[in-house]
Coordinates of C-alpha atoms in Angstrom, one line a residue:
M1 CA -6.7 26.5 78.8
R2 CA -5.5 23.6 76.8
P3 CA -5.9 23.8 73.0
R4 CA -8.1 21.1 71.5
P5 CA -6.3 18.3 69.7
G6 CA -6.2 18.9 65.9
G7 CA -7.1 22.5 66.3
G8 CA -4.0 23.7 64.6
G9 CA -4.6 21.5 61.6
L10 CA -8.2 22.7 61.3
S11 CA -7.0 26.3 61.5
R12 CA -4.5 25.7 58.7
G13 CA -7.2 24.0 56.7
K14 CA -9.5 27.1 57.0
F15 CA -6.6 29.4 56.2
R16 CA -5.8 27.4 53.1
M17 CA -9.5 27.4 52.0
V18 CA -9.7 31.2 52.4
Q19 CA -6.5 31.6 50.4
V20 CA -7.8 29.4 47.6
T21 CA -11.1 31.3 47.6
R22 CA -9.3 34.6 47.5
E23 CA -7.1 33.5 44.6
L24 CA -10.1 32.1 42.7
G25 CA -12.0 35.4 43.1
G26 CA -8.9 37.4 42.0
M27 CA -8.6 35.3 38.8
V28 CA -12.3 35.8 38.0
L29 CA -12.0 39.5 38.5
L30 CA -8.9 39.7 36.4
G31 CA -10.5 37.8 33.6
A32 CA -13.6 40.0 33.7
R33 CA -11.5 43.2 33.7
A34 CA -9.4 41.9 30.8
L35 CA -12.4 41.1 28.7
R36 CA -14.1 44.4 29.5
R37 CA -11.0 46.4 28.4
A38 CA -10.9 44.4 25.2
F39 CA -13.8 46.6 23.9
Q40 CA -12.3 49.9 25.0
R41 CA -10.4 52.0 22.5
P42 CA -7.8 52.0 21.3
L43 CA -8.1 48.3 20.3
A44 CA -4.9 46.4 20.8
L45 CA -5.2 44.3 17.6
G46 CA -1.5 44.5 16.9
D47 CA -0.6 43.2 20.4
V48 CA -3.2 40.4 20.1
A49 CA -1.7 39.4 16.7
Y50 CA 1.8 39.4 18.2
Q51 CA 0.7 37.2 21.1
V52 CA -1.0 34.8 18.7
E53 CA 2.3 34.4 16.9
M54 CA 4.4 34.1 20.0
L55 CA 2.1 31.8 21.9
G56 CA 0.2 29.9 19.2
I57 CA 2.4 29.5 16.1
K58 CA 5.4 28.5 18.2
S59 CA 3.3 25.9 20.0
M60 CA 2.2 24.1 16.9
S61 CA 5.0 21.6 17.0
I62 CA 3.9 20.4 20.4
A63 CA 0.3 20.3 19.4
L64 CA 1.0 18.3 16.3
L65 CA 3.2 15.8 18.1
T66 CA 0.6 15.3 20.8
A67 CA -2.1 14.8 18.2
I68 CA -0.1 12.4 16.1
F69 CA 0.7 10.1 19.0
A70 CA -2.7 10.4 20.6
G71 CA -4.3 9.4 17.3
L72 CA -1.9 6.4 16.9
V73 CA -2.3 5.1 20.4
I74 CA -6.1 5.3 20.8
T75 CA -6.7 4.0 17.3
L76 CA -4.4 1.0 17.9
Q77 CA -6.0 0.3 21.3
F78 CA -9.5 0.5 20.0
A79 CA -8.7 -1.6 16.9
F80 CA -7.0 -4.3 19.0
F81 CA -10.0 -4.8 21.3
M82 CA -12.6 -4.4 18.5
A83 CA -10.8 -7.0 16.4
R84 CA -11.7 -9.6 19.1
F85 CA -15.3 -9.1 18.1
G86 CA -14.6 -8.8 14.4
V87 CA -15.8 -5.2 14.2
Q88 CA -12.4 -3.5 13.7
H89 CA -13.8 -2.0 10.5
S90 CA -15.9 0.4 12.7
V91 CA -12.9 1.7 14.6
G92 CA -13.3 5.1 12.9
R93 CA -16.6 5.7 14.7
V94 CA -15.0 5.4 18.1
V95 CA -11.9 7.3 17.3
V96 CA -13.6 10.3 15.8
L97 CA -15.9 10.7 18.8
T98 CA -13.0 10.3 21.3
L99 CA -10.8 12.8 19.5
F100 CA -13.5 15.4 18.8
R101 CA -15.2 15.4 22.2
E102 CA -12.3 14.6 24.6
L103 CA -8.8 13.9 23.6
G104 CA -8.4 16.7 21.1
P105 CA -9.3 19.6 23.4
V106 CA -8.1 18.1 26.7
L107 CA -4.6 16.9 25.5
T108 CA -4.0 20.2 23.7
A109 CA -4.9 22.2 26.7
L110 CA -2.7 20.1 29.0
T111 CA 0.4 20.0 26.8
V112 CA 0.2 23.3 25.0
G113 CA -1.4 25.0 28.0
S114 CA 1.5 24.1 30.3
R115 CA 3.9 25.8 27.9
I116 CA 1.8 28.9 27.3
G117 CA 0.6 29.4 30.9
S118 CA 4.1 29.0 32.4
G119 CA 5.6 31.3 29.7
I120 CA 3.0 34.0 30.5
T121 CA 3.7 33.7 34.2
A122 CA 7.5 33.8 33.8
E123 CA 7.3 36.8 31.5
L124 CA 4.9 38.9 33.6
G125 CA 6.6 37.7 36.8
S126 CA 9.9 39.0 35.6
M127 CA 8.3 42.3 34.8
K128 CA 6.9 42.4 38.3
V129 CA 10.1 41.7 40.1
T130 CA 12.1 44.2 38.0
E131 CA 9.4 46.9 38.7
Q132 CA 8.4 47.2 35.0
L133 CA 4.7 47.0 36.0
D134 CA 5.2 49.9 38.3
A135 CA 6.8 51.9 35.5
I136 CA 3.8 51.2 33.2
R137 CA 1.5 52.5 35.9
A138 CA 3.7 55.5 36.5
L139 CA 3.4 56.4 32.8
G140 CA -0.4 56.4 33.1
A141 CA -0.9 53.2 31.1
D142 CA -3.2 50.3 32.2
P143 CA -1.2 47.1 32.8
I144 CA -4.3 45.0 32.4
K145 CA -5.2 46.4 29.0
K146 CA -1.6 46.5 27.8
L147 CA -0.4 43.1 29.1
V148 CA -3.3 40.9 30.2
T149 CA -6.0 41.6 27.6
P150 CA -3.9 40.7 24.5
R151 CA -2.7 37.5 26.1
V152 CA -6.2 36.3 27.2
L153 CA -7.7 37.2 23.8
A154 CA -4.8 35.3 22.1
C155 CA -5.4 32.2 24.2
L156 CA -9.1 32.4 23.3
L157 CA -8.2 32.3 19.6
I158 CA -5.2 29.9 19.8
F159 CA -6.7 26.9 21.5
P160 CA -9.8 26.4 19.2
A161 CA -7.5 26.6 16.2
L162 CA -5.0 24.1 17.7
T163 CA -7.7 21.8 18.8
A164 CA -9.2 21.7 15.3
L165 CA -5.8 21.0 13.9
A166 CA -5.2 18.2 16.5
D167 CA -8.6 16.6 15.5
V168 CA -7.6 16.4 11.8
V169 CA -4.0 15.3 12.4
G170 CA -5.2 12.7 15.0
L171 CA -7.6 11.2 12.5
I172 CA -5.0 11.0 9.8
A173 CA -2.6 9.3 12.1
G174 CA -5.3 6.8 13.2
S175 CA -6.2 5.9 9.7
W176 CA -2.6 5.1 8.9
V177 CA -2.1 2.8 11.9
V178 CA -5.2 0.7 11.2
Y179 CA -4.2 0.5 7.5
A180 CA -0.7 -0.7 8.5
E181 CA -1.8 -3.1 11.2
Y182 CA -5.2 -4.4 10.1
N183 CA -5.2 -3.5 6.4
L184 CA -8.3 -1.4 6.8
P185 CA -8.8 0.9 3.7
F186 CA -8.6 4.6 4.3
K187 CA -12.0 5.0 2.6
E188 CA -13.7 2.7 5.1
F189 CA -12.1 4.4 8.1
Y190 CA -13.1 7.9 6.9
R191 CA -16.6 6.7 5.8
T192 CA -17.5 5.4 9.2
A193 CA -16.0 8.5 10.9
I194 CA -18.0 10.9 8.8
E195 CA -21.2 8.9 9.2
T196 CA -20.8 9.0 13.0
A197 CA -19.6 12.4 13.8
T198 CA -22.0 15.3 14.0
L199 CA -21.5 19.0 14.0
L200 CA -22.2 19.0 17.8
D201 CA -19.5 16.5 18.4
F202 CA -17.0 18.8 16.7
T203 CA -18.3 22.1 18.2
S204 CA -18.4 20.7 21.7
G205 CA -14.7 20.1 21.6
I206 CA -14.1 23.5 20.1
G207 CA -16.3 25.1 22.8
K208 CA -14.3 23.3 25.5
S209 CA -11.0 24.6 24.0
V210 CA -12.3 28.2 24.2
V211 CA -13.0 27.8 27.9
F212 CA -9.6 26.1 28.5
G213 CA -7.9 28.9 26.6
G214 CA -9.5 31.5 28.8
I215 CA -8.6 29.6 32.0
I216 CA -5.0 29.2 31.0
G217 CA -4.6 32.8 29.9
V218 CA -6.2 34.2 33.1
V219 CA -4.3 31.9 35.5
G220 CA -1.0 32.6 33.8
C221 CA -1.5 36.4 34.0
Y222 CA -2.8 36.3 37.6
K223 CA 0.1 34.3 38.9
G224 CA 2.5 36.5 37.0
F225 CA 1.0 39.7 38.5
S226 CA 1.1 38.2 42.0
V227 CA 4.7 37.1 42.0
Q228 CA 6.6 37.9 45.3
G229 CA 10.1 37.1 46.4
G230 CA 12.2 38.0 43.4
T231 CA 13.5 35.5 40.9
E232 CA 12.8 32.6 43.3
G233 CA 9.1 33.7 43.4
V234 CA 9.0 33.6 39.6
G235 CA 10.0 30.0 39.5
K236 CA 7.5 29.1 42.2
A237 CA 4.7 30.9 40.4
T238 CA 5.5 29.2 37.1
T239 CA 5.3 25.8 38.8
E240 CA 2.0 26.7 40.4
T241 CA 0.6 27.8 37.1
V242 CA 1.3 24.5 35.5
A243 CA -0.3 22.6 38.5
I244 CA -3.4 24.9 38.7
T245 CA -4.1 24.9 35.0
S246 CA -3.9 21.1 34.8
V247 CA -6.2 20.6 37.7
V248 CA -8.7 23.3 36.6
V249 CA -8.8 22.0 33.0
C250 CA -9.6 18.5 34.1
L251 CA -12.2 19.7 36.5
S252 CA -13.9 22.0 34.1
D253 CA -13.8 19.3 31.4
F254 CA -16.1 17.2 33.6
F255 CA -18.8 19.9 33.9
L256 CA -18.5 20.9 30.3
T257 CA -18.9 17.3 29.2
K258 CA -22.1 17.0 31.2
L259 CA -23.3 20.2 29.7
F260 CA -22.7 19.2 26.1
L261 CA -24.0 15.7 26.6
S262 CA -27.3 17.2 27.8
L263 CA -27.7 19.3 24.6

C-alpha cells in the first residue's frame, strides 16, 4: 500500500509536538518539586546566598549597560518625535511607563537571563556527563534540593532586584540625554515621570521579572539535567536554553501584560 504524500512530514510534526509537550511537562514538574523542597528542612539559605552572588551580583554589569543604553535610546526616540508636536517636555511620562512596564523587565530577562540560564545549564550539564549527579544520589542526597532549589530561588530574587535597578538607571540615563539634546531640565523630566507613574506600573514590571526569573532558572536546570552525548551535548543544551528562555519570556510577557492591564 502506497504511503500518502506528506505523511512523513505529518508524523514528524506529531513527534515534535509530543516532544515539546513532554519537555514542557518536565519543566513544570521540576519547578514544582524545587519549590516544594525549598520549605523542607534543612533550609539551604547558604546555598541560595551563594547562587545570588554568583548569578546576580556578577550579572550587574550587563544589567546596568543594558539599562543605560535602553534609557538613552528610547528617550531620544520619543523626544525626537514628540518635539515635532512641541510636547517634548512630556517625554518623561512616556519613558517611565515604557521602562517600568516593558523594557525594564523584558530586556533584563533577555540579556541577563541568557547569561544566567546558559551558565546553569553548562554547570549542571557538566556535572551530568561527569557522573557527579549519580554520585550525589549514591550518597543519599537529593539533587533537586541541593542543586535546583538554590538556583531557582536565587533567580526569583535576582531578577526583581535587577529590574528595579534597571528602571532607576534607565530613567537617569534618559534624563541626561534630553537635557543634553533638548535642554529639558532634570526637574521637569522627573516631575512628569513621578506624576504619571503609579505603584501598579512599577509592581507590574517587578511581577513580570519574578515570573521571568522562575522560567529562566527552571529551564536552565532542566536542560542541564537532561544533557546527553557528553561535552557536545552540553554545548547543544546551552544553546537550546538561550533559545527557549528567549521565546518563553517574550510569549509570557504578552499574557502577563494582558493580565496587568486588566487590573
